XYZ file of N, CA and C in Angstrom:
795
model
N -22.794 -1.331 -10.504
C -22.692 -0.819 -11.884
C -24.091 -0.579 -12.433
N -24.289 0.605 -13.101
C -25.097 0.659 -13.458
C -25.081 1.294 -15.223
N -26.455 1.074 -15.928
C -26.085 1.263 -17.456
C -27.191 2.435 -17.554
N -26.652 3.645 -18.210
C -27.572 4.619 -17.957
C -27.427 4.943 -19.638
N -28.815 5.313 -20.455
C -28.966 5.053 -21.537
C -29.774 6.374 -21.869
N -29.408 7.605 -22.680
C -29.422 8.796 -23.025
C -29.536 8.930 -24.806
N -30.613 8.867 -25.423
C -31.198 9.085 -26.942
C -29.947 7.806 -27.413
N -29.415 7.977 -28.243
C -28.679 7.043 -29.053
C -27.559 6.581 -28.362
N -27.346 7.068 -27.166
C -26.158 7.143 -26.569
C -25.626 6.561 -25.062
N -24.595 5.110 -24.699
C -24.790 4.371 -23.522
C -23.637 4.945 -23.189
N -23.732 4.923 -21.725
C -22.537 5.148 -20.824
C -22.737 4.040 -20.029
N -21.869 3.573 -19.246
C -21.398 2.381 -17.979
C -20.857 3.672 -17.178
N -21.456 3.390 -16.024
C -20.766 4.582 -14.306
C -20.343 3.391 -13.428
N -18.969 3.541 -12.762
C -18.900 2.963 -11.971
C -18.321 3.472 -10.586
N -18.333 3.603 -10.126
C -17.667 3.974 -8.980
C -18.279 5.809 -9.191
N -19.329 6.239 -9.783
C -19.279 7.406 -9.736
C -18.854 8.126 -11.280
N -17.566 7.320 -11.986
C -16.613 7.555 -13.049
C -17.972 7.377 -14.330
N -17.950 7.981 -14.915
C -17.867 7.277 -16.576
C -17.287 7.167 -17.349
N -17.313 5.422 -17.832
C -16.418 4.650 -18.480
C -15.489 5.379 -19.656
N -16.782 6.002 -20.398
C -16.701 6.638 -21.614
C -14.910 7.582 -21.249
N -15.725 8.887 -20.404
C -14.274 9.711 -20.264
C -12.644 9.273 -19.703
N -13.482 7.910 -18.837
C -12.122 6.999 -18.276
C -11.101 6.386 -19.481
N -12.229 5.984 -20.163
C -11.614 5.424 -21.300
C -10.730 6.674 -22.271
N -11.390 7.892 -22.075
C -10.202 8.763 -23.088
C -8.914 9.134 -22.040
N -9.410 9.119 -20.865
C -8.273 9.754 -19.906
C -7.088 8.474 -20.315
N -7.622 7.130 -20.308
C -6.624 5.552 -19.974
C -5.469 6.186 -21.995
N -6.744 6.424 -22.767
C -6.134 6.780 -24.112
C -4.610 7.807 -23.864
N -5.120 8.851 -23.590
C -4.316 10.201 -23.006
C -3.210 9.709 -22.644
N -3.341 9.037 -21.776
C -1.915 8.336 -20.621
C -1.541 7.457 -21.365
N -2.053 6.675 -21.436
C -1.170 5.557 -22.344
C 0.302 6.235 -23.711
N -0.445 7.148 -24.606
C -0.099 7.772 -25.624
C 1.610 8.491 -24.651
N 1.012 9.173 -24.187
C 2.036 10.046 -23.191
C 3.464 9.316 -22.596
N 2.646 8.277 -21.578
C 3.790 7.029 -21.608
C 4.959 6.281 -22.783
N 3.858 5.967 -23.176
C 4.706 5.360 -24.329
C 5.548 6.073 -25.429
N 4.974 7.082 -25.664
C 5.604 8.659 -26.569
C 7.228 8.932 -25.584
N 7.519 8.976 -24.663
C 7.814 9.163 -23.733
C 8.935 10.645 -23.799
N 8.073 11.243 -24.820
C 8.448 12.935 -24.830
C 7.422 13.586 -24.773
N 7.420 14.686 -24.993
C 6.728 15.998 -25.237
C 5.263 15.750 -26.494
N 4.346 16.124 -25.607
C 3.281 16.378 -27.070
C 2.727 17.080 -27.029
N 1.981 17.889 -27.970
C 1.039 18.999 -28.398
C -0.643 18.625 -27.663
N -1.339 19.514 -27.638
C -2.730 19.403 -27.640
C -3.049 18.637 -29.258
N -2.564 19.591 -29.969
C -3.104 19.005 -31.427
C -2.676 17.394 -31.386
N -1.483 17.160 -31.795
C -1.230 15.814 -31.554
C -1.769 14.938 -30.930
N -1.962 14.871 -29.932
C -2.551 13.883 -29.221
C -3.927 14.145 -29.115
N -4.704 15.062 -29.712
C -6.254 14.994 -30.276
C -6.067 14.010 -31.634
N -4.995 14.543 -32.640
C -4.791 13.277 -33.680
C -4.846 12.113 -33.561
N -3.997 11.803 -32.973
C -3.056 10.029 -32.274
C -4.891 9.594 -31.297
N -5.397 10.274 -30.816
C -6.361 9.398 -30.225
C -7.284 9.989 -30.241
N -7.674 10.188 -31.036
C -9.270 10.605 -31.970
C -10.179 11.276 -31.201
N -9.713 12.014 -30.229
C -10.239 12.346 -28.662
C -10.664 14.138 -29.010
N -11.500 14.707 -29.193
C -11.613 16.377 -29.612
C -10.567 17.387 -28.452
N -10.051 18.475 -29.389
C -9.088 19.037 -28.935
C -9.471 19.891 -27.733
N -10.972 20.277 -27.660
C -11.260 20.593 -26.317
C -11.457 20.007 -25.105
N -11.429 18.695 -25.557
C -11.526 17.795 -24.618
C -10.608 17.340 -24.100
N -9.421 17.197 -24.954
C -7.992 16.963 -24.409
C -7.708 18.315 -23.638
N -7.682 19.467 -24.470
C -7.249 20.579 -23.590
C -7.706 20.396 -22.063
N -8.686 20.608 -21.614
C -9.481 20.274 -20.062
C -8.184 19.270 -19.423
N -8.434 18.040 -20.383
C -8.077 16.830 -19.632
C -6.362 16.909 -19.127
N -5.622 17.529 -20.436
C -4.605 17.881 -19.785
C -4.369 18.905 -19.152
N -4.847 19.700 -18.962
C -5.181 20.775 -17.401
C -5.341 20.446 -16.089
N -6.449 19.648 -16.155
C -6.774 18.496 -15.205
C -5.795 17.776 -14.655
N -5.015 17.473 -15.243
C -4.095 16.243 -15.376
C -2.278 17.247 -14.687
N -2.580 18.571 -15.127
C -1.372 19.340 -14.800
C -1.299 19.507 -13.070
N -3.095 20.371 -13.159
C -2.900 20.863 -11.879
C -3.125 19.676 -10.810
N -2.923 18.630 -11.522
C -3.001 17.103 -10.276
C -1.602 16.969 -9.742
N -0.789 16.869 -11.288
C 1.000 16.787 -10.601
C 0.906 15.876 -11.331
N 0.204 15.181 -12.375
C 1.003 14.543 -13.209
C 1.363 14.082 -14.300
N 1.338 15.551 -14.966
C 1.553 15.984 -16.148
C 2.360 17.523 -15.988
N 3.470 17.994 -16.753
C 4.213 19.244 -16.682
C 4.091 19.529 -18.267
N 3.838 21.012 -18.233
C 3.702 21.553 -19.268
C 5.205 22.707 -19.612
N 5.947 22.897 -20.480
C 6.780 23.104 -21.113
C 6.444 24.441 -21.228
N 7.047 25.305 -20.634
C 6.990 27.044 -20.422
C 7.003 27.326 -22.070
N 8.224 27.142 -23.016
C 8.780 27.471 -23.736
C 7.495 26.830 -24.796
N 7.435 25.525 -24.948
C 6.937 25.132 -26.472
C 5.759 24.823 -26.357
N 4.816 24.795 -24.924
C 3.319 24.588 -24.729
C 3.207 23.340 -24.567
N 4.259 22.058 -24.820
C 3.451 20.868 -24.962
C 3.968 20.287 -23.448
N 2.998 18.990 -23.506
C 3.282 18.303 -22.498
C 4.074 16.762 -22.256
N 4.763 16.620 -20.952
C 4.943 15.078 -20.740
C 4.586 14.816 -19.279
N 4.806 13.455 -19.161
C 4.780 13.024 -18.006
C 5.711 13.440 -16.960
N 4.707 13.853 -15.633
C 5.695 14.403 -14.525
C 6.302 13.056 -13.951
N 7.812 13.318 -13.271
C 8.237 12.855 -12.313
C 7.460 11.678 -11.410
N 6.800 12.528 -10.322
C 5.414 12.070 -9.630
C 4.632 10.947 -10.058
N 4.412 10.733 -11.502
C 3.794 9.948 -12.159
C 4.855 8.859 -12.267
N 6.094 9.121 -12.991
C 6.799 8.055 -13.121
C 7.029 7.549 -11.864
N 7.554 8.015 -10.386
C 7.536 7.300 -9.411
C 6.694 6.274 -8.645
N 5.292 7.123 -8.993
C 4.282 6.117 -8.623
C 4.010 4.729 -9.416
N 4.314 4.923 -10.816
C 4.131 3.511 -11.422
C 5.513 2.788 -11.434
N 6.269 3.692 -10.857
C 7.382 2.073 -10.105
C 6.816 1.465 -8.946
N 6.054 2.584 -8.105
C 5.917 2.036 -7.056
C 4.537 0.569 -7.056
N 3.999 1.438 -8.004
C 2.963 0.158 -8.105
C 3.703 -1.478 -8.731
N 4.789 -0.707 -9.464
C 5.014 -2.421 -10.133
C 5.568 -2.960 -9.192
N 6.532 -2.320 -7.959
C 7.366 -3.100 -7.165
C 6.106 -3.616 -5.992
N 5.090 -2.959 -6.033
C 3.851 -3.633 -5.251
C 3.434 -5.029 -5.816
N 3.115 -4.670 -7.320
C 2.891 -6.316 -7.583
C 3.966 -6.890 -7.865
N 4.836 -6.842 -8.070
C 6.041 -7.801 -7.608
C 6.143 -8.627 -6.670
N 6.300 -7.572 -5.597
C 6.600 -8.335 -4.243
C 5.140 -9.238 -3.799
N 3.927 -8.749 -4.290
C 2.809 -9.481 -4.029
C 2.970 -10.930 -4.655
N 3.484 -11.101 -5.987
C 3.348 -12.526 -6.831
C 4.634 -12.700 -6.198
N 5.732 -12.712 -5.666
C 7.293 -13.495 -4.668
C 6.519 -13.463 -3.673
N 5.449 -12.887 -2.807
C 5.254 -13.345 -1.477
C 4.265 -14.545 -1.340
N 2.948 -14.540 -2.449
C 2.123 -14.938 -2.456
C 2.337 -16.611 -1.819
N 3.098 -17.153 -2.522
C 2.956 -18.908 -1.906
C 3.760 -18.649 -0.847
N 4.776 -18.267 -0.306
C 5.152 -18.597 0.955
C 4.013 -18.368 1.718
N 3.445 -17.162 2.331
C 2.500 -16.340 3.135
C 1.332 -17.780 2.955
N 1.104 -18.344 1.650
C 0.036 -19.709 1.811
C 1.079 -20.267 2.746
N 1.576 -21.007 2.604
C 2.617 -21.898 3.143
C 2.453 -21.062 4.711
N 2.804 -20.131 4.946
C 3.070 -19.605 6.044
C 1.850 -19.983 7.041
N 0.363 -19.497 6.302
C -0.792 -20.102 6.618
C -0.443 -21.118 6.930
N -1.049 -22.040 6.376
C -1.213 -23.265 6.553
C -0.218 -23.914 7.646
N 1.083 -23.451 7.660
C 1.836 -24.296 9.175
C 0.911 -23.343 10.234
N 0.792 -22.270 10.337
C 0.290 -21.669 11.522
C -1.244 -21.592 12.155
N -1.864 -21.880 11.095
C -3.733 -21.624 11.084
C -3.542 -20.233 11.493
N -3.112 -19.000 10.851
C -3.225 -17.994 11.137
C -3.247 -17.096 9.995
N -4.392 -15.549 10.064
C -4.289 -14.666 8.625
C -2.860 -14.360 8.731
N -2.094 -14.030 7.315
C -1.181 -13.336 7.354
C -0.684 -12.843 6.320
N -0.752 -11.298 6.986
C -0.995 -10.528 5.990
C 0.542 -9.440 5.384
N 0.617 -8.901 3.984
C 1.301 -7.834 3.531
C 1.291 -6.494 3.712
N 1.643 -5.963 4.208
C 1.120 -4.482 4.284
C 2.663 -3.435 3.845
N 1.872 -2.306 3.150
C 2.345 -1.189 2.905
C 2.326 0.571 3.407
N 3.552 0.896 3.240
C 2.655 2.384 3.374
C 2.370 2.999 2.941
N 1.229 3.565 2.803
C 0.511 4.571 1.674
C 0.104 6.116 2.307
N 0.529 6.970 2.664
C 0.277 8.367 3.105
C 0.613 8.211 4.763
N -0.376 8.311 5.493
C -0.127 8.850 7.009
C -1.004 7.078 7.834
N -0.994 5.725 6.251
C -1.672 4.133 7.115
C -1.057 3.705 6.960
N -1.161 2.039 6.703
C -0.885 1.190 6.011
C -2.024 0.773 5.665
N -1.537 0.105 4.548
C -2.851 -0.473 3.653
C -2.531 -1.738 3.091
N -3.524 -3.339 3.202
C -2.964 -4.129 2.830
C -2.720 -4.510 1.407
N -1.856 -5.541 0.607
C -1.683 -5.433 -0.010
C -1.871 -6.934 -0.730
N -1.756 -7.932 0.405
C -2.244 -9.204 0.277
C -2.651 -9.635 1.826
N -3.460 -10.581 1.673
C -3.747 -11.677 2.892
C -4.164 -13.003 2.196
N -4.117 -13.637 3.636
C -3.992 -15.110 2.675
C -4.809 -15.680 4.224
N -6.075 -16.153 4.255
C -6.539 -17.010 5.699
C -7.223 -17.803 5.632
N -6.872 -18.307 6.953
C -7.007 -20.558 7.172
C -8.239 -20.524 7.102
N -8.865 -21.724 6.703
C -9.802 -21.962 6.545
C -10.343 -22.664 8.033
N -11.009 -21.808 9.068
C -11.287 -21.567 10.626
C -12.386 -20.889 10.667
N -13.037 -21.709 11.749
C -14.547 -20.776 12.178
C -14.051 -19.490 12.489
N -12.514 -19.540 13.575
C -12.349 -17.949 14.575
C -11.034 -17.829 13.602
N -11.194 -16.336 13.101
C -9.819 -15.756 12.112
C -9.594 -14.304 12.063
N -8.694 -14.115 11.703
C -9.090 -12.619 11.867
C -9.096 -12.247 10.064
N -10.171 -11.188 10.201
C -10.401 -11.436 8.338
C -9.748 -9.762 8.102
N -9.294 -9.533 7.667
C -8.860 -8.260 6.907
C -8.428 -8.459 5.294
N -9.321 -7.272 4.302
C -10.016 -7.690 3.211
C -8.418 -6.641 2.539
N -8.173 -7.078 1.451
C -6.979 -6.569 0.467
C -7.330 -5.377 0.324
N -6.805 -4.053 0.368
C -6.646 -2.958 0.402
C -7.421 -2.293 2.050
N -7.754 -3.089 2.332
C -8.089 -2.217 4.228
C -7.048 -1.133 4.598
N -7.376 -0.373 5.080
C -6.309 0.538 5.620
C -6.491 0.387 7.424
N -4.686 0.628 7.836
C -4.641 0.549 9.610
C -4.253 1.538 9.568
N -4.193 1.761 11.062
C -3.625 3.304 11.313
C -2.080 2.439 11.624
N -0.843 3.653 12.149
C 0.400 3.345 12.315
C 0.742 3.400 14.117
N -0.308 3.619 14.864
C 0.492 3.378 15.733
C -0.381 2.323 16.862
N -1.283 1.330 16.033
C -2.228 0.682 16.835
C -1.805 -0.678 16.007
N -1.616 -2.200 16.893
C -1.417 -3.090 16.487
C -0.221 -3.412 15.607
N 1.005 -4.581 15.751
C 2.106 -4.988 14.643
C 2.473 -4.422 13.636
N 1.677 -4.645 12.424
C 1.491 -4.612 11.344
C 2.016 -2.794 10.860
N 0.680 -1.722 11.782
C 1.133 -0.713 11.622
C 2.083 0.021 12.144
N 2.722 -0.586 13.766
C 3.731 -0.167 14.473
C 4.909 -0.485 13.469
N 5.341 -1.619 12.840
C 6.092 -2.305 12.180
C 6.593 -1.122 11.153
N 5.391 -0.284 10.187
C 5.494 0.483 8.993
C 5.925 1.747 9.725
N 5.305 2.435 11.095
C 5.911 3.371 11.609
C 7.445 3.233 11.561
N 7.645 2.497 12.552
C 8.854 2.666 13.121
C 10.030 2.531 11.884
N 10.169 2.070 10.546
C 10.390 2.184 9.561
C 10.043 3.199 8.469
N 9.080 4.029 8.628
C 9.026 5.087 7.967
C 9.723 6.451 8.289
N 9.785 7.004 7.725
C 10.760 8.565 6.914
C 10.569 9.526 8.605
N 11.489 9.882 9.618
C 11.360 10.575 10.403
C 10.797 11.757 10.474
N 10.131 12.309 9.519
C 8.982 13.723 9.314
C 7.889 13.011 9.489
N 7.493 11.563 8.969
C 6.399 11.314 8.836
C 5.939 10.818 10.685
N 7.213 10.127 10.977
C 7.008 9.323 12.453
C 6.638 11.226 13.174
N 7.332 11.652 13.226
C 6.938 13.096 14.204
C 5.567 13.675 13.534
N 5.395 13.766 12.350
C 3.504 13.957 12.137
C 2.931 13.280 13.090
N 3.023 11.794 13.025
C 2.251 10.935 14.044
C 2.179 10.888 15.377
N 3.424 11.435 15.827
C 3.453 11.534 17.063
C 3.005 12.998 17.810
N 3.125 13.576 17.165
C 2.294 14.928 17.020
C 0.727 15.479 17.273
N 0.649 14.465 16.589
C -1.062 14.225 16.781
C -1.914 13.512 17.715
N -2.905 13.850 17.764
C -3.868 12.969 18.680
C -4.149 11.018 18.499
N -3.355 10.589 19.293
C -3.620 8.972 18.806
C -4.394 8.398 19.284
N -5.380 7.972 18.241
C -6.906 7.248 18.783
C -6.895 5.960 19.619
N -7.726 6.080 20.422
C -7.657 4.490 20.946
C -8.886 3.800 20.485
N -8.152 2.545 19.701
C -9.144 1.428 19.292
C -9.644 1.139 20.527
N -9.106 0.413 21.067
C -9.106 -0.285 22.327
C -8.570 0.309 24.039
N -8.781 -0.305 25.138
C -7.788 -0.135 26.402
C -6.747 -0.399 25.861
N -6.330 -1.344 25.037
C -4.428 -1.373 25.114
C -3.815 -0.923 24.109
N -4.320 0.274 23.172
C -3.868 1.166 22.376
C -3.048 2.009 22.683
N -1.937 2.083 22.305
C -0.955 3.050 22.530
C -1.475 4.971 22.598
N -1.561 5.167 23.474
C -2.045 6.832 23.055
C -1.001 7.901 23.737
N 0.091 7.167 24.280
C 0.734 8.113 25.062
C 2.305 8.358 23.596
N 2.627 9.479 23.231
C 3.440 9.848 22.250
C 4.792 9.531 23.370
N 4.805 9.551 24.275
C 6.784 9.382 24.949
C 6.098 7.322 24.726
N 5.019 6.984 25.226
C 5.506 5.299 24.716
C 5.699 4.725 23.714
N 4.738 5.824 22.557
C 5.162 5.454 21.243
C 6.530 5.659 20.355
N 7.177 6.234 21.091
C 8.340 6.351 20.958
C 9.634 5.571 21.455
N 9.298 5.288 22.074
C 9.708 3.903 22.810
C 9.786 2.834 21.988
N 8.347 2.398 21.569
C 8.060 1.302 20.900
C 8.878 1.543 20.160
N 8.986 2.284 19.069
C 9.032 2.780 17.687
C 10.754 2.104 17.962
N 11.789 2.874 18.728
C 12.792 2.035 19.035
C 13.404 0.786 19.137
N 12.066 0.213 20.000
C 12.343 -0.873 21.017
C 11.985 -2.345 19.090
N 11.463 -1.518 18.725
C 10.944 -2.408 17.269
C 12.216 -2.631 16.463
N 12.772 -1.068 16.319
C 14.253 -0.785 15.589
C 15.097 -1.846 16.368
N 15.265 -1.799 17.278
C 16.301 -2.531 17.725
C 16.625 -3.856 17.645
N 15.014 -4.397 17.505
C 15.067 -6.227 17.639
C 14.409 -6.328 16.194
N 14.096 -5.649 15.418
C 13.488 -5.761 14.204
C 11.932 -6.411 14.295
N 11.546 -6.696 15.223
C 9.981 -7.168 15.489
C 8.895 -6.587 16.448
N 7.607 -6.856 15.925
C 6.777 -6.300 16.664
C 5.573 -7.187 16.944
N 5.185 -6.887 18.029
C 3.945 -7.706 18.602
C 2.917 -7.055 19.383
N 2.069 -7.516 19.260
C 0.331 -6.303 20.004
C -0.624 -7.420 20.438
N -1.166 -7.010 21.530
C -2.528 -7.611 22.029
C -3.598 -6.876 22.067
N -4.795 -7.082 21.179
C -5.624 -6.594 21.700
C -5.389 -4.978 21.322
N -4.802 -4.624 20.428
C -4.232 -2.937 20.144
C -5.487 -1.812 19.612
N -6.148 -2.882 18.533
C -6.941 -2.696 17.871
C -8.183 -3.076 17.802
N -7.634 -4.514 17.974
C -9.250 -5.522 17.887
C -9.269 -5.834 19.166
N -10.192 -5.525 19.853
C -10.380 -6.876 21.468
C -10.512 -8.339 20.730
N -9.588 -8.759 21.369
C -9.537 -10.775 20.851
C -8.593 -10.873 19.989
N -7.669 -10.095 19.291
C -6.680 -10.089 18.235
C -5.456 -9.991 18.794
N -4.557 -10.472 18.040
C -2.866 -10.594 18.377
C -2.342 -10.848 17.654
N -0.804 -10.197 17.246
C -0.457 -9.779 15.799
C 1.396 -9.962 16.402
N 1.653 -10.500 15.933
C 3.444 -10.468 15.642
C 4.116 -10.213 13.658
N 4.809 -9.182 13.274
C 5.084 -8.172 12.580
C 6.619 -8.269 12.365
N 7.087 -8.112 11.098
C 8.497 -7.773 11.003
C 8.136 -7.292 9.698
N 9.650 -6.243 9.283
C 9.463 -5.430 8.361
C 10.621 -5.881 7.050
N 9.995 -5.772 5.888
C 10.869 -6.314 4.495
C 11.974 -5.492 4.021
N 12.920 -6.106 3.374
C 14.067 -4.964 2.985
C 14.270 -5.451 1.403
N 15.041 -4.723 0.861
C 15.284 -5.004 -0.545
C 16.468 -5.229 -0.108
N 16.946 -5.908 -0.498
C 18.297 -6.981 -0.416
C 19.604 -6.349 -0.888
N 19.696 -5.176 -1.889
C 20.763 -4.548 -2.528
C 20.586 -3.149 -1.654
N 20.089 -2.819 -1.478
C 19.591 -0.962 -0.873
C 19.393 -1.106 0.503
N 18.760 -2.204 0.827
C 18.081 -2.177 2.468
C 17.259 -1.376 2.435
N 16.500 -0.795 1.453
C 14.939 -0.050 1.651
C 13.730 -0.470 2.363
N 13.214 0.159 3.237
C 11.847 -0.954 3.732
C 10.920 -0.579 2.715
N 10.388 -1.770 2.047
C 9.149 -2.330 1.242
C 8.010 -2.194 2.181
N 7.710 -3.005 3.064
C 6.753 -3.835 3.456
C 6.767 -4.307 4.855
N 5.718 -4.851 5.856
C 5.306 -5.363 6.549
C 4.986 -6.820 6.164
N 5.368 -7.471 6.950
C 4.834 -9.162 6.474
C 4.077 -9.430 8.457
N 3.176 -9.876 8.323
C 2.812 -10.346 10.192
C 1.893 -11.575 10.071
N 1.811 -12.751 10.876
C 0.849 -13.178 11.236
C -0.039 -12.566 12.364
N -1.268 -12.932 11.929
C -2.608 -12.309 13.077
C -3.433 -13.101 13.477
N -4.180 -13.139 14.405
C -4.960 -14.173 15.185
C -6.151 -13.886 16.465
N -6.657 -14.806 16.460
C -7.057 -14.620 18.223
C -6.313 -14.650 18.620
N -6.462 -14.169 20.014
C -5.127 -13.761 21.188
C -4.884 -14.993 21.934
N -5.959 -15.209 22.239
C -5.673 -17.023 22.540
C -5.010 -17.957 21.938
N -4.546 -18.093 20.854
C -3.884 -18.977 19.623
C -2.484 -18.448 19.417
N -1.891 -16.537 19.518
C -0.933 -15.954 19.389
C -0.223 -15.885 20.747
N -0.806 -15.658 21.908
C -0.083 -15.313 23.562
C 0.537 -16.576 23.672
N 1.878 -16.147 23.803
C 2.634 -17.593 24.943
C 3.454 -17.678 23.143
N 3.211 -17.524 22.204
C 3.618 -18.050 20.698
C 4.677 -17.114 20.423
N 4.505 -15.771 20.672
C 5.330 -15.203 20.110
C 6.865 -15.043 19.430
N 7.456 -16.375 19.696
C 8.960 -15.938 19.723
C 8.922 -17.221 18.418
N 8.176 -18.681 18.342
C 7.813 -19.352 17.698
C 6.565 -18.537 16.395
N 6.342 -17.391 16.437
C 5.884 -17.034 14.909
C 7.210 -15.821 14.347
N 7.397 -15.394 15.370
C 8.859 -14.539 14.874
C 9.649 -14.940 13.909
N 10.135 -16.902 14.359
C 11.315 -17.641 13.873
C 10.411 -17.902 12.334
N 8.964 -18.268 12.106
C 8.300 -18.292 11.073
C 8.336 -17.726 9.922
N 8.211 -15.834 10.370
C 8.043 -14.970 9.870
C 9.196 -14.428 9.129
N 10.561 -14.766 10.444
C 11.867 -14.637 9.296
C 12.372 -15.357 8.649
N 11.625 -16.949 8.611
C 12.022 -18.058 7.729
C 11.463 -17.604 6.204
N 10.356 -16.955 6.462
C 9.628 -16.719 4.690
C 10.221 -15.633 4.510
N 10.448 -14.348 5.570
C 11.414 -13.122 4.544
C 12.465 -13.395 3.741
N 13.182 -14.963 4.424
C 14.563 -15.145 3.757
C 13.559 -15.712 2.453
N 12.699 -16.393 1.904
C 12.105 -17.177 1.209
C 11.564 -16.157 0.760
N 11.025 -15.014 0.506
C 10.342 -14.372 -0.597
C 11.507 -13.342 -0.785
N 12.300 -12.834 -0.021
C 13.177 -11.855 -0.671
C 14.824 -12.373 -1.200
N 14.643 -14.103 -1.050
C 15.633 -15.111 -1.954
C 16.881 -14.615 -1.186
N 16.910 -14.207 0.107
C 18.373 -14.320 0.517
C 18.107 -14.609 2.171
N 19.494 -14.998 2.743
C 19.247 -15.241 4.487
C 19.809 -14.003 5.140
N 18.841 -13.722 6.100
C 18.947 -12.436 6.567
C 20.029 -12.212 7.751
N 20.735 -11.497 7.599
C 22.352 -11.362 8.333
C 21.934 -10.899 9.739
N 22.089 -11.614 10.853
C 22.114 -11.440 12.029
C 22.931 -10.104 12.918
């Protein structure tokens, strides 16, 4: 962060952003949300003291992003679709993060192993929590990291559960190898992708990380059966090989425990 200071006038930059315009954009949205109809340029230069050329831009900006729609007929604007979906999606993110959070400790602590949440976010996964033992050897992956989907548990887990346009993008493409025991052949990844469906679990050596080993199962919402989430413990490979079937029984003891029901055989 830095404080950059111009005649009478301070801004805060962070990430690149300044605060200042963040702060009218957070105004903008907020107003919009909560209004939860239609508003004018004028109006919402009123309601948030923000100049009308400046709103104009911002809701332009804001149109040709997708998430904001402007009204053929009367000029004004509301919130798109797009927008409302994504801030469900974020709340059901922290949701499931504060119901997973103490088991996944708990989960730690019987296993001495990271273990982590993961989601899918475009063509990765990306984490969403981790929780790890306090160990010289661990495997550390930092809250929001992104994996790819067809290297190691965690991301095989979100494949083989994601939207069948998206699994054929992936398989489509060139698949990188982290490692020698990275999946790169598209007829084995397809396989997997099955062989996961079928028993509901997944496990990797060495996929990604040389020295890592990962066993994976995937979350459901209890009324819909939607997949949420990835839940996996991860490790040295030395600590996970020979374990596998004993972190499995683990892993579906806390799904029944964070998603409050027992999972039907």
């Amino acid at each position: 962060m830095a404080l950059l200071i111009s005649g009478q006038v301070s801004h805060f930059y962070v990430g690149g952003f300044c605060m200042d315009a963040m702060g009218r954009l957070t105004r903008l949205m907020e107003l919009l949300m909560e209004d939860g109809g239609e508003l004018g340029i004028r109006e919402i230069a009123q309601r948030t003291s923000i100049p009308k050329s400046t709103v104009q831009r911002m809701l332009e900006a804001l149109e040709e992003c997708g998430w904001l729609v402007q009204d053929a007929r009367t000029q004004r604007y509301r919130v798109a679709l797009r927008l409302l979906l994504f801030a469900n999606e974020w709340r059901l993110h922290q949701e499931l993060v504060r119901q997973a959070q103490g088991v996944m400790l708990d989960l730690c602590r019987a296993t001495q192993q990271t273990v982590l949440l993961l989601v899918l976010e475009g063509q990765q996964g990306i984490c969403l929590n981790r929780v790890e033992p306090e160990r010289t050897i661990r495997l550390v992956a930092e809250t929001g990291k992104r994996f790819p989907l067809h290297a190691a548990a965690c991301g095989k887990v979100l494949l083989a559960y994601s939207p069948p346009d998206l699994q054929q993008r992936i398989l489509s493409t060139p698949l990188e190898a982290y490692t020698a025991r990275t999946i790169t052949d598209p007829c084995n990844l397809r396989e997997e992708i099955a062989r996961i469906r079928a028993c509901g679990l997944a496990y990797s050596v060495e996929e990604m990380t040389v020295g890592a080993a990962e066993a994976a199962i995937p979350l459901f919402f209890r009324k819909s059966d939607r997949f949420v989430a990835a839940l996996s413990i991860a490790g040295p490979s030395f600590d996970l090989e020979g374990r596998f079937e004993e972190f499995a029984r683990l892993l579906k003891d806390a799904r029944e425990k964070i998603l409050g029901t027992k999972e039907v055989e």
